[in-house]
C-alpha cells in the first residue's frame, strides 16, 4: 500500500483547477451519454466513472490531497476508484465504437404468418428525429 500524492497533470495545474476541469468533463460526458447513448449499459458505465471520481476526490480531501493505492501491477499503482473509472471509460469507449452507425433499425410490427400484409412498419432512429417507414416484405 502506497500513498499517492500526485495526479494527472499535477505539475501543471492546481488541485482545485484539476477538480473543476474533471467536473466539466464529467458534465459533458453525461450530456453526451444521455443524448446519444441512452442505454442501461452506458448509464451503468457513467455511474462507475462518477463513483470512481467521487471516491478518489473524497479520499484526497480526507488525506490532504493524497490517495492510498493498494495494488501494483507492472509498476502501475492504483486503487479501487481508479479501477471503477477505467472500467466505466472502457465500457463507454466500447459503446461509442459500436454506436458509430447513426441509424438503428427496430421492427415495431412483426406480422404473423397468417397475417395478409405486404408491409412491415420499421422505426428509424436518427440523431435528429424518429420516423416510421413502411418497408416492402
Short mmCIF file of N, CA and C in Angstrom, two decimals:
data_model
loop_
_atom_site.label_atom_id
_atom_site.label_comp_id
_atom_site.label_asym_id
_atom_site.label_seq_id
_atom_site.Cartn_x
_atom_site.Cartn_y
_atom_site.Cartn_z
N UNK A 1 0.86 -1.17 0.00
CA UNK A 1 0.00 0.00 0.00
C UNK A 1 0.91 1.24 0.00
N UNK A 2 0.62 2.14 -0.94
CA UNK A 2 1.45 3.33 -1.13
C UNK A 2 0.56 4.56 -1.12
N UNK A 3 1.03 5.62 -0.49
CA UNK A 3 0.29 6.87 -0.52
C UNK A 3 0.72 7.65 -1.75
N UNK A 4 -0.26 8.00 -2.60
CA UNK A 4 0.00 8.69 -3.86
C UNK A 4 -0.50 10.12 -3.75
N UNK A 5 0.41 11.08 -3.81
CA UNK A 5 0.03 12.49 -3.68
C UNK A 5 0.11 13.24 -5.00
N UNK A 6 0.24 12.51 -6.11
CA UNK A 6 0.24 13.15 -7.43
C UNK A 6 -1.04 12.76 -8.16
N UNK A 7 -1.36 13.50 -9.18
CA UNK A 7 -2.50 13.21 -10.04
C UNK A 7 -2.11 13.62 -11.46
N UNK A 8 -2.94 13.28 -12.41
CA UNK A 8 -2.66 13.59 -13.80
C UNK A 8 -2.49 15.10 -13.97
N UNK A 9 -1.39 15.51 -14.55
CA UNK A 9 -1.03 16.92 -14.78
C UNK A 9 -0.81 17.68 -13.47
N UNK A 10 -0.40 16.99 -12.42
CA UNK A 10 -0.24 17.66 -11.13
C UNK A 10 0.88 18.70 -11.15
N UNK A 11 1.84 18.56 -12.06
CA UNK A 11 2.91 19.56 -12.15
C UNK A 11 2.43 20.83 -12.85
N UNK A 12 1.33 20.74 -13.61
CA UNK A 12 0.88 21.88 -14.41
C UNK A 12 -0.31 22.64 -13.83
N UNK A 13 -1.21 21.94 -13.16
CA UNK A 13 -2.43 22.60 -12.67
C UNK A 13 -2.60 22.38 -11.17
N UNK A 14 -3.22 23.34 -10.53
CA UNK A 14 -3.56 23.27 -9.11
C UNK A 14 -4.67 22.23 -8.92
N UNK A 15 -4.76 21.67 -7.72
CA UNK A 15 -5.75 20.63 -7.44
C UNK A 15 -7.18 21.13 -7.64
N UNK A 16 -7.47 22.35 -7.21
CA UNK A 16 -8.83 22.88 -7.38
C UNK A 16 -9.19 23.02 -8.85
N UNK A 17 -8.24 23.49 -9.67
CA UNK A 17 -8.47 23.60 -11.11
C UNK A 17 -8.64 22.21 -11.72
N UNK A 18 -7.86 21.25 -11.25
CA UNK A 18 -7.97 19.87 -11.74
C UNK A 18 -9.36 19.30 -11.45
N UNK A 19 -9.86 19.51 -10.25
CA UNK A 19 -11.20 19.03 -9.89
C UNK A 19 -12.25 19.72 -10.75
N UNK A 20 -12.11 21.04 -10.93
CA UNK A 20 -13.07 21.79 -11.75
C UNK A 20 -13.08 21.26 -13.19
N UNK A 21 -11.91 21.04 -13.77
CA UNK A 21 -11.83 20.52 -15.15
C UNK A 21 -12.44 19.12 -15.25
N UNK A 22 -12.21 18.30 -14.23
CA UNK A 22 -12.82 16.97 -14.23
C UNK A 22 -14.34 17.04 -14.12
N UNK A 23 -14.85 17.97 -13.32
CA UNK A 23 -16.30 18.14 -13.23
C UNK A 23 -16.89 18.58 -14.56
N UNK A 24 -16.21 19.48 -15.25
CA UNK A 24 -16.67 19.92 -16.57
C UNK A 24 -16.67 18.74 -17.55
N UNK A 25 -15.60 17.95 -17.55
CA UNK A 25 -15.54 16.77 -18.42
C UNK A 25 -16.63 15.76 -18.08
N UNK A 26 -16.87 15.55 -16.80
CA UNK A 26 -17.95 14.63 -16.41
C UNK A 26 -19.32 15.14 -16.84
N UNK A 27 -19.53 16.43 -16.73
CA UNK A 27 -20.79 17.02 -17.17
C UNK A 27 -20.98 16.84 -18.68
N UNK A 28 -19.93 17.13 -19.46
CA UNK A 28 -20.01 16.95 -20.91
C UNK A 28 -20.22 15.48 -21.28
N UNK A 29 -19.53 14.59 -20.59
CA UNK A 29 -19.70 13.15 -20.84
C UNK A 29 -21.11 12.71 -20.50
N UNK A 30 -21.66 13.20 -19.41
CA UNK A 30 -23.03 12.87 -19.02
C UNK A 30 -24.03 13.35 -20.05
N UNK A 31 -23.87 14.57 -20.51
CA UNK A 31 -24.78 15.11 -21.53
C UNK A 31 -24.71 14.28 -22.81
N UNK A 32 -23.50 13.92 -23.22
CA UNK A 32 -23.36 13.12 -24.44
C UNK A 32 -23.98 11.74 -24.27
N UNK A 33 -23.72 11.10 -23.16
CA UNK A 33 -24.26 9.75 -22.94
C UNK A 33 -25.78 9.78 -22.88
N UNK A 34 -26.35 10.77 -22.20
CA UNK A 34 -27.81 10.83 -22.09
C UNK A 34 -28.49 11.22 -23.38
N UNK A 35 -27.80 11.93 -24.27
CA UNK A 35 -28.44 12.33 -25.53
C UNK A 35 -28.15 11.38 -26.68
N UNK A 36 -27.05 10.64 -26.63
CA UNK A 36 -26.69 9.80 -27.77
C UNK A 36 -26.68 8.30 -27.45
N UNK A 37 -26.29 7.93 -26.27
CA UNK A 37 -26.13 6.51 -25.94
C UNK A 37 -27.08 6.04 -24.86
N UNK A 38 -28.17 6.67 -24.70
CA UNK A 38 -29.05 6.41 -23.56
C UNK A 38 -29.49 4.94 -23.52
N UNK A 39 -28.65 4.12 -22.89
CA UNK A 39 -28.98 2.72 -22.67
C UNK A 39 -28.58 2.36 -21.25
N UNK A 40 -29.04 1.24 -20.79
CA UNK A 40 -28.75 0.83 -19.41
C UNK A 40 -27.26 0.61 -19.20
N UNK A 41 -26.58 0.04 -20.20
CA UNK A 41 -25.15 -0.23 -20.07
C UNK A 41 -24.35 1.06 -20.03
N UNK A 42 -24.70 2.02 -20.90
CA UNK A 42 -23.95 3.28 -20.91
C UNK A 42 -24.20 4.08 -19.64
N UNK A 43 -25.40 4.05 -19.11
CA UNK A 43 -25.69 4.75 -17.86
C UNK A 43 -24.97 4.06 -16.70
N UNK A 44 -24.92 2.73 -16.72
CA UNK A 44 -24.17 1.99 -15.70
C UNK A 44 -22.68 2.36 -15.74
N UNK A 45 -22.12 2.44 -16.94
CA UNK A 45 -20.70 2.80 -17.05
C UNK A 45 -20.46 4.24 -16.60
N UNK A 46 -21.41 5.12 -16.86
CA UNK A 46 -21.30 6.50 -16.39
C UNK A 46 -21.34 6.55 -14.86
N UNK A 47 -22.17 5.72 -14.26
CA UNK A 47 -22.22 5.63 -12.79
C UNK A 47 -20.89 5.14 -12.24
N UNK A 48 -20.26 4.18 -12.92
CA UNK A 48 -18.94 3.70 -12.48
C UNK A 48 -17.92 4.83 -12.49
N UNK A 49 -17.93 5.65 -13.56
CA UNK A 49 -16.99 6.77 -13.64
C UNK A 49 -17.25 7.76 -12.51
N UNK A 50 -18.53 8.08 -12.27
CA UNK A 50 -18.87 9.01 -11.19
C UNK A 50 -18.44 8.47 -9.83
N UNK A 51 -18.69 7.19 -9.57
CA UNK A 51 -18.30 6.61 -8.28
C UNK A 51 -16.79 6.64 -8.10
N UNK A 52 -16.05 6.32 -9.14
CA UNK A 52 -14.59 6.38 -9.05
C UNK A 52 -14.10 7.79 -8.81
N UNK A 53 -14.69 8.76 -9.53
CA UNK A 53 -14.31 10.16 -9.34
C UNK A 53 -14.60 10.62 -7.92
N UNK A 54 -15.80 10.33 -7.44
CA UNK A 54 -16.18 10.76 -6.08
C UNK A 54 -15.35 10.06 -5.01
N UNK A 55 -15.02 8.78 -5.23
CA UNK A 55 -14.19 8.06 -4.27
C UNK A 55 -12.79 8.64 -4.17
N UNK A 56 -12.16 8.88 -5.33
CA UNK A 56 -10.83 9.48 -5.31
C UNK A 56 -10.86 10.89 -4.74
N UNK A 57 -11.88 11.65 -5.09
CA UNK A 57 -11.99 13.02 -4.59
C UNK A 57 -12.16 13.04 -3.07
N UNK A 58 -13.04 12.19 -2.55
CA UNK A 58 -13.25 12.17 -1.10
C UNK A 58 -12.00 11.70 -0.37
N UNK A 59 -11.29 10.74 -0.94
CA UNK A 59 -10.06 10.27 -0.30
C UNK A 59 -8.98 11.35 -0.32
N UNK A 60 -8.90 12.10 -1.42
CA UNK A 60 -7.93 13.20 -1.49
C UNK A 60 -8.27 14.31 -0.50
N UNK A 61 -9.54 14.58 -0.32
CA UNK A 61 -9.94 15.61 0.64
C UNK A 61 -9.62 15.15 2.07
N UNK A 62 -9.87 13.89 2.38
CA UNK A 62 -9.61 13.38 3.73
C UNK A 62 -8.12 13.27 4.03
N UNK A 63 -7.31 12.93 3.03
CA UNK A 63 -5.89 12.66 3.25
C UNK A 63 -4.97 13.77 2.75
N UNK A 64 -5.46 14.98 2.75
CA UNK A 64 -4.65 16.14 2.35
C UNK A 64 -4.04 15.97 0.96
N UNK A 65 -4.90 15.76 -0.02
CA UNK A 65 -4.53 15.69 -1.44
C UNK A 65 -3.76 14.42 -1.79
N UNK A 66 -3.95 13.36 -1.05
CA UNK A 66 -3.30 12.08 -1.34
C UNK A 66 -4.35 10.96 -1.34
N UNK A 67 -4.06 9.90 -2.08
CA UNK A 67 -4.89 8.70 -2.05
C UNK A 67 -4.00 7.51 -1.72
N UNK A 68 -4.61 6.47 -1.19
CA UNK A 68 -3.89 5.24 -0.93
C UNK A 68 -4.08 4.31 -2.12
N UNK A 69 -2.98 3.88 -2.73
CA UNK A 69 -3.03 2.91 -3.83
C UNK A 69 -2.69 1.54 -3.24
N UNK A 70 -3.60 0.59 -3.44
CA UNK A 70 -3.48 -0.71 -2.80
C UNK A 70 -2.80 -1.75 -3.68
N UNK A 71 -2.87 -1.60 -5.00
CA UNK A 71 -2.34 -2.62 -5.90
C UNK A 71 -1.21 -2.05 -6.74
N UNK A 72 -0.32 -2.93 -7.15
CA UNK A 72 0.80 -2.58 -8.00
C UNK A 72 0.87 -3.63 -9.11
N UNK A 73 0.65 -3.21 -10.33
CA UNK A 73 0.67 -4.11 -11.48
C UNK A 73 1.65 -3.57 -12.50
N UNK A 74 2.78 -4.25 -12.65
CA UNK A 74 3.84 -3.84 -13.58
C UNK A 74 4.31 -2.41 -13.32
N UNK A 75 4.40 -2.04 -12.07
CA UNK A 75 4.88 -0.70 -11.71
C UNK A 75 3.80 0.38 -11.70
N UNK A 76 2.59 0.02 -12.07
CA UNK A 76 1.48 0.99 -12.06
C UNK A 76 0.70 0.77 -10.77
N UNK A 77 0.64 1.80 -9.97
CA UNK A 77 -0.06 1.71 -8.68
C UNK A 77 -1.47 2.28 -8.84
N UNK A 78 -2.45 1.59 -8.29
CA UNK A 78 -3.84 2.02 -8.44
C UNK A 78 -4.68 1.51 -7.29
N UNK A 79 -5.89 2.06 -7.18
CA UNK A 79 -6.83 1.64 -6.15
C UNK A 79 -8.17 1.28 -6.79
N UNK A 80 -9.14 0.95 -5.96
CA UNK A 80 -10.45 0.54 -6.46
C UNK A 80 -11.13 1.65 -7.27
N UNK A 81 -10.96 2.89 -6.85
CA UNK A 81 -11.60 4.01 -7.54
C UNK A 81 -11.02 4.19 -8.94
N UNK A 82 -9.72 3.96 -9.09
CA UNK A 82 -9.11 4.01 -10.42
C UNK A 82 -9.67 2.91 -11.31
N UNK A 83 -9.89 1.74 -10.73
CA UNK A 83 -10.47 0.63 -11.50
C UNK A 83 -11.88 0.98 -11.96
N UNK A 84 -12.67 1.61 -11.09
CA UNK A 84 -14.03 2.00 -11.46
C UNK A 84 -14.03 2.99 -12.61
N UNK A 85 -13.16 3.99 -12.55
CA UNK A 85 -13.09 4.99 -13.62
C UNK A 85 -12.66 4.33 -14.92
N UNK A 86 -11.61 3.53 -14.87
CA UNK A 86 -11.10 2.88 -16.08
C UNK A 86 -12.11 1.91 -16.68
N UNK A 87 -12.78 1.14 -15.84
CA UNK A 87 -13.79 0.20 -16.33
C UNK A 87 -14.96 0.94 -16.97
N UNK A 88 -15.43 2.00 -16.31
CA UNK A 88 -16.52 2.79 -16.88
C UNK A 88 -16.15 3.41 -18.21
N UNK A 89 -14.94 3.97 -18.31
CA UNK A 89 -14.50 4.57 -19.57
C UNK A 89 -14.27 3.53 -20.64
N UNK A 90 -13.81 2.34 -20.26
CA UNK A 90 -13.63 1.26 -21.22
C UNK A 90 -14.97 0.82 -21.80
N UNK A 91 -15.97 0.67 -20.96
CA UNK A 91 -17.31 0.30 -21.43
C UNK A 91 -17.88 1.39 -22.32
N UNK A 92 -17.73 2.66 -21.93
CA UNK A 92 -18.22 3.76 -22.76
C UNK A 92 -17.50 3.80 -24.10
N UNK A 93 -16.21 3.57 -24.10
CA UNK A 93 -15.47 3.52 -25.36
C UNK A 93 -15.95 2.40 -26.25
N UNK A 94 -16.24 1.25 -25.68
CA UNK A 94 -16.79 0.13 -26.43
C UNK A 94 -18.16 0.48 -27.00
N UNK A 95 -18.98 1.14 -26.19
CA UNK A 95 -20.31 1.55 -26.65
C UNK A 95 -20.21 2.57 -27.78
N UNK A 96 -19.29 3.51 -27.66
CA UNK A 96 -19.09 4.51 -28.71
C UNK A 96 -18.59 3.88 -30.00
N UNK A 97 -17.69 2.92 -29.88
CA UNK A 97 -17.14 2.26 -31.06
C UNK A 97 -18.23 1.52 -31.81
N UNK A 98 -19.13 0.88 -31.10
CA UNK A 98 -20.19 0.12 -31.75
C UNK A 98 -21.42 0.97 -32.06
N UNK A 99 -21.39 2.23 -31.70
CA UNK A 99 -22.51 3.13 -31.99
C UNK A 99 -22.17 4.10 -33.11
N UNK A 100 -21.12 3.80 -33.88
CA UNK A 100 -20.69 4.74 -34.91
C UNK A 100 -21.71 4.88 -36.03
N UNK A 101 -22.53 3.85 -36.27
CA UNK A 101 -23.58 3.95 -37.26
C UNK A 101 -24.74 4.72 -36.64
N UNK A 102 -25.15 5.83 -37.27
CA UNK A 102 -26.14 6.72 -36.67
C UNK A 102 -27.55 6.14 -36.69
N UNK A 103 -27.86 5.25 -37.63
CA UNK A 103 -29.23 4.76 -37.74
C UNK A 103 -29.35 3.37 -37.15
N UNK A 104 -30.37 3.19 -36.36
CA UNK A 104 -30.66 1.91 -35.74
C UNK A 104 -32.04 1.48 -36.21
N UNK A 105 -32.15 0.32 -36.77
CA UNK A 105 -33.43 -0.17 -37.26
C UNK A 105 -34.04 -1.10 -36.24
N UNK A 106 -35.29 -0.83 -35.90
CA UNK A 106 -36.01 -1.68 -34.95
C UNK A 106 -37.37 -2.02 -35.56
N UNK A 107 -37.70 -3.26 -35.58
CA UNK A 107 -39.02 -3.63 -36.08
C UNK A 107 -40.07 -3.35 -35.02
N UNK A 108 -41.08 -2.60 -35.37
CA UNK A 108 -42.12 -2.29 -34.41
C UNK A 108 -43.38 -3.11 -34.66
N UNK A 109 -43.41 -3.79 -35.80
CA UNK A 109 -44.58 -4.59 -36.11
C UNK A 109 -44.10 -5.86 -36.81
N UNK A 110 -44.31 -6.98 -36.18
CA UNK A 110 -43.93 -8.25 -36.77
C UNK A 110 -45.21 -9.00 -37.13
N UNK A 111 -45.53 -9.10 -38.41
CA UNK A 111 -46.77 -9.78 -38.79
C UNK A 111 -46.68 -11.28 -38.56
N UNK A 112 -47.81 -11.88 -38.23
CA UNK A 112 -47.87 -13.34 -38.09
C UNK A 112 -47.77 -13.97 -39.46
N UNK A 113 -47.57 -15.27 -39.48
CA UNK A 113 -47.52 -15.98 -40.76
C UNK A 113 -48.88 -15.96 -41.43
N UNK A 114 -49.96 -15.89 -40.64
CA UNK A 114 -51.31 -15.88 -41.20
C UNK A 114 -51.76 -14.48 -41.61
N UNK A 115 -51.03 -13.46 -41.21
CA UNK A 115 -51.43 -12.09 -41.48
C UNK A 115 -51.20 -11.77 -42.96
N UNK A 116 -52.18 -11.17 -43.59
CA UNK A 116 -52.09 -10.92 -45.02
C UNK A 116 -51.69 -9.46 -45.27
N UNK A 117 -50.50 -9.11 -44.89
CA UNK A 117 -50.00 -7.77 -45.17
C UNK A 117 -48.69 -7.89 -45.92
N UNK A 118 -48.41 -6.93 -46.75
CA UNK A 118 -47.19 -6.96 -47.53
C UNK A 118 -46.19 -5.93 -47.05
N UNK A 119 -46.50 -5.27 -45.95
CA UNK A 119 -45.61 -4.22 -45.45
C UNK A 119 -45.35 -4.41 -43.96
N UNK A 120 -44.15 -4.10 -43.57
CA UNK A 120 -43.78 -4.04 -42.15
C UNK A 120 -43.55 -2.59 -41.80
N UNK A 121 -43.84 -2.24 -40.57
CA UNK A 121 -43.55 -0.89 -40.11
C UNK A 121 -42.18 -0.93 -39.43
N UNK A 122 -41.28 -0.10 -39.89
CA UNK A 122 -39.95 -0.01 -39.31
C UNK A 122 -39.76 1.36 -38.71
N UNK A 123 -39.02 1.41 -37.66
CA UNK A 123 -38.74 2.67 -36.99
C UNK A 123 -37.29 3.03 -37.25
N UNK A 124 -37.06 4.24 -37.77
CA UNK A 124 -35.70 4.72 -37.99
C UNK A 124 -35.40 5.72 -36.90
N UNK A 125 -34.37 5.40 -36.11
CA UNK A 125 -33.93 6.32 -35.07
C UNK A 125 -32.70 7.04 -35.58
N UNK A 126 -32.79 8.33 -35.69
CA UNK A 126 -31.68 9.14 -36.14
C UNK A 126 -31.34 10.11 -35.02
N UNK A 127 -30.23 10.82 -35.15
CA UNK A 127 -29.86 11.78 -34.11
C UNK A 127 -30.84 12.94 -34.04
N UNK A 128 -31.51 13.24 -35.14
CA UNK A 128 -32.37 14.41 -35.18
C UNK A 128 -33.85 14.09 -34.98
N UNK A 129 -34.31 12.97 -35.49
CA UNK A 129 -35.74 12.70 -35.38
C UNK A 129 -35.99 11.19 -35.42
N UNK A 130 -37.23 10.84 -35.09
CA UNK A 130 -37.67 9.45 -35.17
C UNK A 130 -38.88 9.44 -36.12
N UNK A 131 -38.84 8.55 -37.09
CA UNK A 131 -39.96 8.50 -38.04
C UNK A 131 -40.26 7.05 -38.39
N UNK A 132 -41.49 6.80 -38.80
CA UNK A 132 -41.89 5.46 -39.17
C UNK A 132 -41.86 5.34 -40.68
N UNK A 133 -41.40 4.22 -41.15
CA UNK A 133 -41.27 3.97 -42.58
C UNK A 133 -41.88 2.62 -42.89
N UNK A 134 -42.53 2.52 -44.02
CA UNK A 134 -43.06 1.22 -44.46
C UNK A 134 -42.02 0.59 -45.38
N UNK A 135 -41.72 -0.65 -45.13
CA UNK A 135 -40.76 -1.36 -45.95
C UNK A 135 -41.45 -2.57 -46.56
N UNK A 136 -41.16 -2.83 -47.82
CA UNK A 136 -41.74 -3.97 -48.52
C UNK A 136 -41.17 -5.26 -47.96
N UNK A 137 -42.02 -6.27 -47.85
CA UNK A 137 -41.58 -7.58 -47.36
C UNK A 137 -41.09 -8.40 -48.51
#
